[in-house]
XYZ file of C-alpha atoms in Angstrom:
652
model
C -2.924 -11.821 6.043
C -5.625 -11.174 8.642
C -8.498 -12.346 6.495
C -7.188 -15.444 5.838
C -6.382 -15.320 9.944
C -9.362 -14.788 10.751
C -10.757 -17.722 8.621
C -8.905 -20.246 9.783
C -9.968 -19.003 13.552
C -13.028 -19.515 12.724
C -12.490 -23.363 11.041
C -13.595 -22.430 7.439
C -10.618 -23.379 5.715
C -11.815 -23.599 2.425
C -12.262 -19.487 2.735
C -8.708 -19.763 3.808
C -7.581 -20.775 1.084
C -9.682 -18.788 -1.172
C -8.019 -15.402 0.394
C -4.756 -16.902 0.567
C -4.669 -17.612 -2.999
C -6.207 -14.211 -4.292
C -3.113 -12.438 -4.022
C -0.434 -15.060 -3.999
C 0.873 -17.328 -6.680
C 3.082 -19.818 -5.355
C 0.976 -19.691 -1.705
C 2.496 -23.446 -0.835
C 5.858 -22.948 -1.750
C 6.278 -19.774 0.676
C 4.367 -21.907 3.214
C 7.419 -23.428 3.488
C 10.549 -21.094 2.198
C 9.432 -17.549 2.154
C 11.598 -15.020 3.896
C 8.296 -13.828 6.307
C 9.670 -10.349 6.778
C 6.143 -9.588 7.012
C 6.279 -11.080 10.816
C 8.665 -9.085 12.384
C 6.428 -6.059 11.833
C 3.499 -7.104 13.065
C 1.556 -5.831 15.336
C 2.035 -8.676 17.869
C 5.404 -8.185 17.798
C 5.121 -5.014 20.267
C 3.261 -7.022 22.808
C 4.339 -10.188 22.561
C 5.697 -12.008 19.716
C 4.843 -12.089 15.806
C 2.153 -14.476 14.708
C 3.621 -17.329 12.770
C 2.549 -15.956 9.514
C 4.516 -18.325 7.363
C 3.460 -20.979 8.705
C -0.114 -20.198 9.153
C 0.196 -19.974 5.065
C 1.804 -23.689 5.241
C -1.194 -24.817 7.378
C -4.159 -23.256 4.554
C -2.402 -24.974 1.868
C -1.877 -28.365 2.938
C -5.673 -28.312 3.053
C -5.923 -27.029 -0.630
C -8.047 -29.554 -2.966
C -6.489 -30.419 -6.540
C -8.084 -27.033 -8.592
C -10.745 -27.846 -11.684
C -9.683 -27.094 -14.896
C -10.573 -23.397 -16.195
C -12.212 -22.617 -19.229
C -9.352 -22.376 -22.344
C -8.290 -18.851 -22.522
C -7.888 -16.848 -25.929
C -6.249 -13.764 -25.533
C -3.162 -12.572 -26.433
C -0.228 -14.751 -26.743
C 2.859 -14.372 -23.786
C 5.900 -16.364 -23.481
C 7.932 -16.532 -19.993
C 10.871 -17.538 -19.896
C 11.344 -19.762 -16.609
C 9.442 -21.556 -14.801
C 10.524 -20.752 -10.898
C 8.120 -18.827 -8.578
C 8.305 -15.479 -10.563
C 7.589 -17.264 -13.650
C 4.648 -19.473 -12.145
C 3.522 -15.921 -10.409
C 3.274 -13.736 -13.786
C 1.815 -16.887 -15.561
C -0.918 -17.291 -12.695
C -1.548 -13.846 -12.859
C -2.127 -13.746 -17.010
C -3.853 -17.237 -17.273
C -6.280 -15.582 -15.259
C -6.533 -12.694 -17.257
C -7.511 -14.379 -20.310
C -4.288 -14.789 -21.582
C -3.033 -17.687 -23.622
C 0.881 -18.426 -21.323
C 3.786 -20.878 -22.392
C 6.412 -21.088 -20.268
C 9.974 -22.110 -21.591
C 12.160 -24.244 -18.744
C 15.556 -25.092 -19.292
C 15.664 -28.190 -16.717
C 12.949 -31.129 -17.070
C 11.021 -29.983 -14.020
C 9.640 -26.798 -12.958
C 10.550 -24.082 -9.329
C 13.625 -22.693 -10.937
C 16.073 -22.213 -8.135
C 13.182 -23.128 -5.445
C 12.501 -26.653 -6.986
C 15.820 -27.170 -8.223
C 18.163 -26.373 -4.960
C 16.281 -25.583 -2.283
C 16.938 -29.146 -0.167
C 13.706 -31.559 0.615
C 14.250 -31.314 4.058
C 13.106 -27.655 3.738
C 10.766 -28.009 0.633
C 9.256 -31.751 -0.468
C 8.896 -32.317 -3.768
C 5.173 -32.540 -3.832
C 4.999 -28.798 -2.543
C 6.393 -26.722 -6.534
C 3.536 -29.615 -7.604
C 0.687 -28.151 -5.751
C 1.381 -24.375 -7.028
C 1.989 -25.965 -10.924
C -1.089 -27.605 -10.601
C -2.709 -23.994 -10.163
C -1.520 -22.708 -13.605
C -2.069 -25.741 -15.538
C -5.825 -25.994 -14.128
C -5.756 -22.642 -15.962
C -4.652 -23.605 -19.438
C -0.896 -22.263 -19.379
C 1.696 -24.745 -21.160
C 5.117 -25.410 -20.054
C 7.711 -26.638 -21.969
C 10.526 -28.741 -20.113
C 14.017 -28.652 -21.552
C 14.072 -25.310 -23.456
C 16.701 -23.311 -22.463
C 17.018 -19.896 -23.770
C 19.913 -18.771 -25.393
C 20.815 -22.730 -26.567
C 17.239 -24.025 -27.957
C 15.585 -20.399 -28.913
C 15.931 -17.029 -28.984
C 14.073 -13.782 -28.855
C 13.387 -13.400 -33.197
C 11.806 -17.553 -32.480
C 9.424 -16.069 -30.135
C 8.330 -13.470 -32.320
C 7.689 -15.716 -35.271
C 5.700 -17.804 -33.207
C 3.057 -14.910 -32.417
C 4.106 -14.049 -29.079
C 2.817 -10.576 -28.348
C 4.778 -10.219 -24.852
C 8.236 -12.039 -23.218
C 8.705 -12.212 -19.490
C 12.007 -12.996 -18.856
C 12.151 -14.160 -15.074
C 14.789 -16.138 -15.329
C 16.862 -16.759 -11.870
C 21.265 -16.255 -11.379
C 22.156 -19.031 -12.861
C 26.199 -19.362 -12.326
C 27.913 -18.977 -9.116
C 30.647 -16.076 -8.583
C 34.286 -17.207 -7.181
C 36.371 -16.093 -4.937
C 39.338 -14.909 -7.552
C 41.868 -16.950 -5.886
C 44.022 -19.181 -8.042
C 42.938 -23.290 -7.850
C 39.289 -22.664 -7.949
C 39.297 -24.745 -10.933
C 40.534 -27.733 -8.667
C 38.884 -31.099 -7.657
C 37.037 -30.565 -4.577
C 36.011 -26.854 -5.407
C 32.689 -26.584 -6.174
C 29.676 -23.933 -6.736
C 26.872 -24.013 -4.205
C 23.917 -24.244 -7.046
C 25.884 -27.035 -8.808
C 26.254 -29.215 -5.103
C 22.634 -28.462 -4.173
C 20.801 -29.325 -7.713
C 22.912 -32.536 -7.718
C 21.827 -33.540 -3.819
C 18.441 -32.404 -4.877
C 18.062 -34.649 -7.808
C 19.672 -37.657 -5.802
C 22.908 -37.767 -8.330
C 25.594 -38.547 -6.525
C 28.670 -35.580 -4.422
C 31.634 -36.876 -3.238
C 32.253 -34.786 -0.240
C 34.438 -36.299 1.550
C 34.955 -35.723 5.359
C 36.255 -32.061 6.004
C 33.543 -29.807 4.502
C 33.741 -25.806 4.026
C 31.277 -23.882 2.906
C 32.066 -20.307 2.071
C 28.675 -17.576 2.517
C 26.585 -16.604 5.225
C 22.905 -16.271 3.263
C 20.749 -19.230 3.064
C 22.336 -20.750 0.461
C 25.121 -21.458 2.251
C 23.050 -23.093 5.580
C 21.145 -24.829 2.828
C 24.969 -26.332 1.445
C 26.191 -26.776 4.808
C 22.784 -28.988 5.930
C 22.392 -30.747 3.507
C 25.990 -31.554 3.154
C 25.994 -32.898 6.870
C 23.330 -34.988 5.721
C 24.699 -36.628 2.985
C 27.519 -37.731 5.037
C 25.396 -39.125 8.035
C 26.239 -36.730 10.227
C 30.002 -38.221 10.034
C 31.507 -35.123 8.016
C 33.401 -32.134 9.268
C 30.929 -29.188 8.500
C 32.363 -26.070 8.456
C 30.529 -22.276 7.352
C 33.870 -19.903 7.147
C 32.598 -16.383 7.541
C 34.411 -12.955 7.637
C 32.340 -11.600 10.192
C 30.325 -12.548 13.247
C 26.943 -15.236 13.002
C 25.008 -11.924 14.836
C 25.726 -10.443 11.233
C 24.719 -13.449 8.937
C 22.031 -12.305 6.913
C 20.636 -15.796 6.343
C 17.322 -16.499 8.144
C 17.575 -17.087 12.245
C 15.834 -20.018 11.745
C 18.045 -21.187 9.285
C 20.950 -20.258 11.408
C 19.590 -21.376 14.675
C 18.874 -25.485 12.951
C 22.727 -24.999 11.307
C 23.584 -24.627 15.261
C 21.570 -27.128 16.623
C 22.709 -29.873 13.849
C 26.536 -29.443 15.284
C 27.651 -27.781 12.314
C 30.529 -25.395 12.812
C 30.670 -21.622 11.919
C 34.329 -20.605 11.493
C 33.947 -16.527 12.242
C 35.851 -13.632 11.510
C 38.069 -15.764 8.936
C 38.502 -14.321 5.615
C 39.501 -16.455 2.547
C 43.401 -16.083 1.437
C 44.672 -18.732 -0.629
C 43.318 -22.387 -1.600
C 46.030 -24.883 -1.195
C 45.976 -27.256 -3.686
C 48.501 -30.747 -4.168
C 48.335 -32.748 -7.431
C 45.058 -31.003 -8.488
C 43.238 -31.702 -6.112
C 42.149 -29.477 -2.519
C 43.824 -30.035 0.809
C 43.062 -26.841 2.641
C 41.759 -23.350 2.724
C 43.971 -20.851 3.755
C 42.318 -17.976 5.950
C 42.797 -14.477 7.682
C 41.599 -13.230 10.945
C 39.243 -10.489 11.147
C 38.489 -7.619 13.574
C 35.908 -4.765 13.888
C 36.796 -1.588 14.454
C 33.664 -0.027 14.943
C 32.619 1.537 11.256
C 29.729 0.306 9.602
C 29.379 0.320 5.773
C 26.120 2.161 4.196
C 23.887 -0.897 5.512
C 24.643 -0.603 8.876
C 26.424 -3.374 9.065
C 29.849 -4.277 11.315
C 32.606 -3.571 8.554
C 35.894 -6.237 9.223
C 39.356 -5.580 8.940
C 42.317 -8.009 8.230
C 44.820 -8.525 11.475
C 48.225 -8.541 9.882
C 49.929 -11.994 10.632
C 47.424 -13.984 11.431
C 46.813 -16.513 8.753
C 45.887 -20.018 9.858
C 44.713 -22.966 7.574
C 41.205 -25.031 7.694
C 41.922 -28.978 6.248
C 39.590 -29.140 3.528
C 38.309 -32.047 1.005
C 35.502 -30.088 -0.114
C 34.968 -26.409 -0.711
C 31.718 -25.142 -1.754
C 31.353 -21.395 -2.394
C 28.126 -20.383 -1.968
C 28.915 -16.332 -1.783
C 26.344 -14.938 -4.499
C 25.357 -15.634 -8.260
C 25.302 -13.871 -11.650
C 22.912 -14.524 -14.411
C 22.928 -15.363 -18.376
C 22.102 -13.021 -20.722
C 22.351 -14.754 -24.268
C 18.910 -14.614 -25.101
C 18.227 -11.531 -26.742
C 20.509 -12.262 -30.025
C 22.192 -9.201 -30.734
C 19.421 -7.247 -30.099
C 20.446 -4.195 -27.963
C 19.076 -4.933 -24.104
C 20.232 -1.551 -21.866
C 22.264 -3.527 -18.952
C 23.124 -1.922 -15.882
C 26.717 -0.820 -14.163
C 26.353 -4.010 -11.980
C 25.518 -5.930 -15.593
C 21.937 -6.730 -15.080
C 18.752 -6.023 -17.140
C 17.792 -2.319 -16.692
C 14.298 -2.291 -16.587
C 11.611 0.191 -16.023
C 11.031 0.073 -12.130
C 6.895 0.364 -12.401
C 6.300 -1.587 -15.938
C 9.040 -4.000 -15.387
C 9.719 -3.187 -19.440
C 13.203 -3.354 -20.845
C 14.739 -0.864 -23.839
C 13.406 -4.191 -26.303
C 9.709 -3.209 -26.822
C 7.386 -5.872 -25.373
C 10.481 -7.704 -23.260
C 9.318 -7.640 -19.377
C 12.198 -8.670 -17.015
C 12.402 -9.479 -13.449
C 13.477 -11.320 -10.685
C 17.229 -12.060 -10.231
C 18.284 -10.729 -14.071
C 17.059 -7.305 -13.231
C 18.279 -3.831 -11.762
C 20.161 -5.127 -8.509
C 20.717 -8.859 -8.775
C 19.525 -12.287 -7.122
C 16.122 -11.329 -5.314
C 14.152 -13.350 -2.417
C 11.240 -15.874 -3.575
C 8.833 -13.435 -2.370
C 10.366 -10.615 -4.632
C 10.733 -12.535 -7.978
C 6.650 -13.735 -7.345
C 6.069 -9.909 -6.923
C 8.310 -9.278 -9.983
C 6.380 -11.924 -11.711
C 2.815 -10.444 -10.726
C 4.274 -6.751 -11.430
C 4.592 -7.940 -15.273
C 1.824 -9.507 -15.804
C 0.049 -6.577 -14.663
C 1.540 -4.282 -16.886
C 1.470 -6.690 -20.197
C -2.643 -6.516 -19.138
C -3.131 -3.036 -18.901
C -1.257 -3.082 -21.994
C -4.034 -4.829 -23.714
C -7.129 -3.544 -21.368
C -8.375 -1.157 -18.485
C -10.282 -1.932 -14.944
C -10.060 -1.855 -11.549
C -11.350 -3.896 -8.603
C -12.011 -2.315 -5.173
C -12.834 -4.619 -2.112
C -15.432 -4.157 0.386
C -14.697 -3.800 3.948
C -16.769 -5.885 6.476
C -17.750 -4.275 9.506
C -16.605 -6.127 13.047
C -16.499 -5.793 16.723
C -14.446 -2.854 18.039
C -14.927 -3.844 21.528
C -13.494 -7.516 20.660
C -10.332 -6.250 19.236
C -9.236 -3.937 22.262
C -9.709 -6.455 24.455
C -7.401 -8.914 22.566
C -5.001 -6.228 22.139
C -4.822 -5.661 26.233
C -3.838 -9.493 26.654
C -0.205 -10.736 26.076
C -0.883 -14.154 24.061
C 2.720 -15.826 23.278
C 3.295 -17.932 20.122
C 1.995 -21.353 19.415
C 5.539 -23.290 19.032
C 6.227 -24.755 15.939
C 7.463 -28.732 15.968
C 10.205 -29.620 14.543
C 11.703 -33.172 14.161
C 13.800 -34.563 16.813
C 17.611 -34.299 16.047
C 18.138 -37.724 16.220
C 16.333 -38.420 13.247
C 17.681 -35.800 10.821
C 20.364 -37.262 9.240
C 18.167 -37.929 6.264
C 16.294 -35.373 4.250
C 13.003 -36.126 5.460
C 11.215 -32.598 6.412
C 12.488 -31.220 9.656
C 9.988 -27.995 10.273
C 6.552 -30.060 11.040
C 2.806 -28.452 10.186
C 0.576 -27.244 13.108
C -2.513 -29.219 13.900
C -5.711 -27.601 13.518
C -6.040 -26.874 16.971
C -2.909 -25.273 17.367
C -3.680 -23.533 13.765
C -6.725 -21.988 14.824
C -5.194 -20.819 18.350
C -2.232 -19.091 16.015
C -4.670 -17.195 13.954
C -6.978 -16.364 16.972
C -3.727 -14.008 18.028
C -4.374 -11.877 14.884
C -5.065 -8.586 15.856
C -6.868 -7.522 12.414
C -4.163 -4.564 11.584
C -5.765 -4.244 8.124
C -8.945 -3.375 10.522
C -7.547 -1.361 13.293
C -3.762 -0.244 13.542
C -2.811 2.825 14.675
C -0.196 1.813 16.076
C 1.765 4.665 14.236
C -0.697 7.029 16.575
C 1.374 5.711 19.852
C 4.384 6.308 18.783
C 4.646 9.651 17.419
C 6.673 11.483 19.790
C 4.721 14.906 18.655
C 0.863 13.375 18.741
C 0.915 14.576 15.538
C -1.004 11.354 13.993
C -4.555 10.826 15.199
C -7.347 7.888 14.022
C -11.097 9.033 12.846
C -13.478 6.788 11.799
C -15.119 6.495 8.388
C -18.310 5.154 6.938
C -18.054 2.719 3.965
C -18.257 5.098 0.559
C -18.792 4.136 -2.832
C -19.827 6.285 -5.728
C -19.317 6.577 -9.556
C -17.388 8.955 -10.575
C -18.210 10.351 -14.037
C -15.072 11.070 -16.535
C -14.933 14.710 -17.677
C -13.593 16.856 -20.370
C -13.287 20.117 -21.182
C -14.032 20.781 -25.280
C -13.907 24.587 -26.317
C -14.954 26.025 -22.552
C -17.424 23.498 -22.436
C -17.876 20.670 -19.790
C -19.090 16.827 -20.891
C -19.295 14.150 -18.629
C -18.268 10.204 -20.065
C -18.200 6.724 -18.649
C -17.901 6.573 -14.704
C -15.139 4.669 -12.384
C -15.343 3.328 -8.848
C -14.254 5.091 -6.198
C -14.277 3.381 -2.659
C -13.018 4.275 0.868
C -14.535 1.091 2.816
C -11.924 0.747 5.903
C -13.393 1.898 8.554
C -10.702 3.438 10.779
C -8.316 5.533 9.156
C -4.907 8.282 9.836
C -4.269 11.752 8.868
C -1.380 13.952 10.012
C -1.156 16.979 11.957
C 1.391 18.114 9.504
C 1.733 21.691 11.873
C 3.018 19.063 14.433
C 4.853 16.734 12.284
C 8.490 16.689 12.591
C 9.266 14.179 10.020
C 11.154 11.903 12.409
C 10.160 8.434 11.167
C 8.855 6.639 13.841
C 5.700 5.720 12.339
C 7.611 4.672 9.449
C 9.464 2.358 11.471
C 7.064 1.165 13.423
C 4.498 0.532 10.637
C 3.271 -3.166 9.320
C 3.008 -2.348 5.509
C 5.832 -0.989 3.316
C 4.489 2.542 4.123
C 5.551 5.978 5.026
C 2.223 7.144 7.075
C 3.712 11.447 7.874
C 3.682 11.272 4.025
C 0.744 8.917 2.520
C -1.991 9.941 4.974
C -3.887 13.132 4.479
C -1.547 16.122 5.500
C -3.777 18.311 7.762
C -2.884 22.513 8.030
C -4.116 24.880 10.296
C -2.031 27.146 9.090
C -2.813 29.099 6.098
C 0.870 30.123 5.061
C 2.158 26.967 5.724
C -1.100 24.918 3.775
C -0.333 27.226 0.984
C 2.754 26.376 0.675
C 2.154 22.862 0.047
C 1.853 21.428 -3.987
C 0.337 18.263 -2.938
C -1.470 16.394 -0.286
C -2.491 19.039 2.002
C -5.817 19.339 3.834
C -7.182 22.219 5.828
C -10.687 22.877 7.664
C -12.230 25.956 6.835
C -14.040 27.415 10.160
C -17.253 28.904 8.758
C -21.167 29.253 8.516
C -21.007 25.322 7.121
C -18.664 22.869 6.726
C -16.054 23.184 4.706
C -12.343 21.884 3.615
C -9.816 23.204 1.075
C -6.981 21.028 -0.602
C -3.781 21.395 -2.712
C -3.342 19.249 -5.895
C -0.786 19.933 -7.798
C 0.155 23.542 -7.291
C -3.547 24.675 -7.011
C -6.449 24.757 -4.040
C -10.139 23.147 -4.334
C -12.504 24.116 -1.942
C -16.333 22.019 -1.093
C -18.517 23.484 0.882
C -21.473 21.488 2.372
C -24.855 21.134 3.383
C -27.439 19.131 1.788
C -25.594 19.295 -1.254
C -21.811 19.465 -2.020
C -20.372 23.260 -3.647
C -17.101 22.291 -5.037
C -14.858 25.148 -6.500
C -11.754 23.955 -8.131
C -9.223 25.761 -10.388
C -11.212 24.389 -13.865
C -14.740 24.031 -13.341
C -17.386 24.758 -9.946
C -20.036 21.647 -9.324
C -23.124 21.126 -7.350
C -22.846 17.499 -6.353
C -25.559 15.217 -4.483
C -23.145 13.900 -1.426
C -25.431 10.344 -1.374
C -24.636 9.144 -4.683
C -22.876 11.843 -5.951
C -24.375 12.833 -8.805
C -23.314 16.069 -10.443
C -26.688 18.561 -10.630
C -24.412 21.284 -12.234
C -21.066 21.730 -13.433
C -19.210 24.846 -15.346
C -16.403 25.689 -16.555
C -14.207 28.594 -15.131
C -14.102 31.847 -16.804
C -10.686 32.015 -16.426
C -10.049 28.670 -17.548
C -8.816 27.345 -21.139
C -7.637 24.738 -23.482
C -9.085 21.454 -23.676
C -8.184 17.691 -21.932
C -9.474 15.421 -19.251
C -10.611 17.026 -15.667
C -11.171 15.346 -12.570
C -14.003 14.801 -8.995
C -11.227 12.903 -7.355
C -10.558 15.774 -5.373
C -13.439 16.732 -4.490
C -14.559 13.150 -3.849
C -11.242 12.697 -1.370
C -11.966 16.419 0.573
C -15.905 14.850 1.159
C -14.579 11.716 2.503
C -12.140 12.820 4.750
C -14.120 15.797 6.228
C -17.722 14.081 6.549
C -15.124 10.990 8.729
C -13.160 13.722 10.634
C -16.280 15.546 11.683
C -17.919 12.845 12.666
C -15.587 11.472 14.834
C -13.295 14.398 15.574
C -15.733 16.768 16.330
C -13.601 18.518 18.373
C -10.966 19.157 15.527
C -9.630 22.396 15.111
C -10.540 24.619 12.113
C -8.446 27.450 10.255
C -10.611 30.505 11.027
C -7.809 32.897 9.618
C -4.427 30.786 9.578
C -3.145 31.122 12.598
C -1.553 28.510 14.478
C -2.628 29.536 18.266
C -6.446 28.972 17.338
C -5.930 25.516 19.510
C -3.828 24.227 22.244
C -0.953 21.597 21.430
C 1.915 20.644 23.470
C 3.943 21.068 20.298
C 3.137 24.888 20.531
C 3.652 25.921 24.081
C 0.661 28.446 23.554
C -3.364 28.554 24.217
C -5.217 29.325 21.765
């Protein structure tokens, strides 16, 4: 995200939508729908307010230019199954690797659930286009009107030379309520009303709306359904708790409001009254809080004996979650899960069926965001290439101005609004969220604060200062394989390694109460008191450790000492690197590092593969801590009062 910030601050679009695309599949379809969870942690968001991420990512791609057509690939044949944003994501992802993709689509257009129900007004046609455009440039097929299950099965796949199956198919059917009538004329399922208004077939609706559900499905039904009837209808979301507790987008929520559509709270569903077959009325109970919370956090509601009351209905829509088909796999034995979805390994993304990848909304917990079925979709086709091949990628790091980015973090810079269309003229389904201008664009982006850069912003709010920033130089070096054969050492075909960001954390894990905070407060998915380097002072308590510990030996030179899995390495250093490890000792040049001299350990045995990646990790992180933490403390005999801490109460 701030790369392809900082590209559009600077006008070069094109390079904006270069980075954007690198890592994202379906970049113009989340332009538009994506959840952004990424904005409320950003960085802005503790002076200010978030940068407008999303739509940001709208702006790069209505500047894309129709891709050129790719050279035809020839690898391996791999069939997905669906052709919605997890589909397109794992196809993308393959296509690019080489592979040759078909994708099988049950409806005669592609987006899945995202093209199919998703309403105009919040996603044009033109926009699942744009991203299809992407993977056809690359050579991947798509076949319209296959349905799994009803046109082919798994065994038809197979005979047709199809080495891997991704099965991203989305939830497909809509659950009910289980209250007798549901069957009736004016009860409907949310998918089934918004694929119809989609297509332009025609819903009779009638005047008195409900719409049962509090995600964004059920603003979607409720939106669109006001729009279909002019704005004349009787919209009504019925909800059995408060709109604070929705879990449906604010946005969402906040345009539901604004349109005059009502939200019915604390009314739980009872009984549909039905006359002659058809719906007259929803009956409903009140609801209260009490004050527990279910395992969420959320408010938990109680009925209020006696307190039924009625809503005049002509048209119910339930919109209150979705279950998926599973008739694909033709007797063959799929492991399902208690909740009757695909179990499927959580890092492959394999199921029990060799060479059948599932994700998205059949697997593990159910129905998924956009955002997660693309990252299902990506997950696969990562696995089904590392199946076939091995190699890794690691970016460099540009350098930039330090000075600039404190000085942008000491100003409060509020968000650029973004337009929307006048209510007056949304009783159609003409878009209603309107694209920035390239002025306003560029201001946006210029609030980036370049967190993939400079962060630390778990450093200010650890309670215990236990978290501290040191700067690193860009490293890269081979690293040669090794392997131990009958006591003796060989060294094989070298890997990248690379540490190019410049600032970095490690943990004062003597100080480090575990609280959380910086997990909280951090912009990526992680846990910073447990991924950055653990740093002891004590002996005992560095010892104790089986992995990720670092401690800094006080002695004639530099030197560190780690724990990797059970057992300590040691380097020592001066003009070259003395690395003592529980398999082999090395002399290693620190520039390039190339190993002068490696042997095995005397008390060492068997044979297998042996590793410099600790050694490499103990020479990056001391050579950056030194250098900018020359004042850090060092472990002259393991004892804690060797430096003063307010976590310690004692001078050292």
């Amino acid at each position: 995200v701030p790369q392809y910030m900082q590209a559009v601050r600077q006008g070069d679009f094109a390079r904006a939508v270069e980075i954007t695309q690198k890592d994202n599949p379906v970049p113009a379809m989340l332009g538009r729908v994506c959840d952004h969870l990424c904005e409320p942690v950003c960085v802005r968001t503790h002076l200010d307010e978030p940068l407008a991420i999303r739509h940001i990512k709208r702006f790069i791609m209505e500047r894309e230019k129709r891709p050129a057509a790719g050279s035809e690939p020839n690898g391996p044949k791999v069939a997905v199954i669906g052709a919605g944003p997890g589909g397109i994501a794992a196809a993308y992802e393959l296509a690019t690797a080489g592979f040759r993709v078909e994708i099988f689509e049950q409806h005669p257009y592609a987006g899945g659930m995202v093209g199919g129900a998703i309403p105009t007004y919040r996603l044009p046609v033109g926009v699942v286009e744009q991203d299809l455009a992407r993977i056809e440039a690359l050579g991947v097929k798509i076949h319209y009107d296959r349905a799994a299950g009803r046109d082919f099965r798994l065994p038809d796949l197979r005979r047709e030379g199809f080495d891997s199956v991704a099965v991203l198919v989305g939830a497909q059917l809509g659950k009910k309520l289980g209250l007798e009538g549901e069957d009736a004329e004016g009860v409907m399922d949310a998918l089934h009303f918004l694929r119809r208004a989609r297509e332009r077939r025609p819903v009779a609706t009638g005047k008195r709306i409900g719409i049962i559900g509090a995600g964004d499905t059920a603003m979607d039904c409720a939106r669109t359904a006001w729009r279909l009837s002019g704005g004349e209808a009787r919209v009504s979301v019925i909800y059995r708790r408060t709109i604070d507790q929705m879990p449906a987008d604010r946005e969402e929520v906040a345009c539901l409001l604004e349109e005059g559509i009502e939200v019915v709270e604390m009314a739980k569903p009872q009984e549909l009254r039905i006359t002659d077959g058809r719906l007259e009325g929803l009956v409903c109970r009140r609801m209260e809080y009490c004050g527990d919370r279910d395992a969420s956090g959320r408010k938990v509601p109680h009925e209020i004996p006696d307190s039924d009351f009625e809503v005049p209905l002509d048209t119910l829509i339930l919109a209150i979650s979705q279950h998926a088909v599973l008739d694909f796999f033709d007797g063959e034995a799929v492991t399902l899960n208690d909740w009757g979805y695909i179990a499927a390994d959580p890092v492959t993304f394999e199921t029990s069926v060799p060479g059948v990848y599932a994700g998205g909304d059949v697997v593990n917990d159910g129905p998924s965001s956009i955002v997660e079925a693309a990252a299902d979709g990506k997950a696969i086709a990562d696995s089904i290439v590392q199946k076939h091949r091995n190699g890794a990628v690691f970016p460099q790091v540009e350098d930039f101005d330090t000075t600039d980015l404190v000085l942008r973090r000491s100003r409060r810079e509020w968000r650029v609004p973004i337009p929307h269309s006048p209510l007056k003229q949304r009783r159609n389904f003409d878009e209603v969220v309107q694209g920035y201008g390239e002025e306003e664009a560029r201001a946006e982006a210029d609030r980036c604060l370049d967190c993939d850069r400079y962060c630390s912003l778990c450093v200010g709010v650890c309670p215990n200062l236990a978290l501290l920033t040191y700067r690193s130089e860009s490293f890269e070096a081979s690293l040669p394989s090794l392997r131990r054969v009958n006591g003796d050492i060989s060294l094989g075909a070298a890997t990248t390694f690379n540490a190019g960001q410049a600032f970095q954390i490690a943990v004062l894990a003597d100080f480090c109460n575990e609280c959380g905070n910086c997990v909280t407060f951090c912009p990526t998915a992680g846990e910073p008191y447990r991924d950055k380097p653990r740093l002891y002072v004590d002996r005992s308590e560095f010892e104790a450790q089986r992995d990720n510990a670092f401690m800094l030996v006080r002695g004639d030179r530099p030197a560190m000492e780690s724990r990797w899995s059970g057992e300590t390495h040691r380097i020592e250093f001066a003009d070259r690197l003395e690395y003592t490890g529980p398999d082999f000792t090395a002399r290693i040049d620190p520039t390039d590092f190339y190993v002068e001299r490696i042997e095995a350990n005397g008390t060492s045995s068997g044979n297998g593969s042996l590793s410099l990646l600790p050694c490499v990790s103990m020479y990056v992180l001391m050579t950056g801590l030194l250098r900018s933490q020359p004042h850090f403390p060092a472990a002259p005999g393991g004892t804690k009062g060797c430096i003063p801490h307010p976590a310690y109460g004692e001078e050292g």
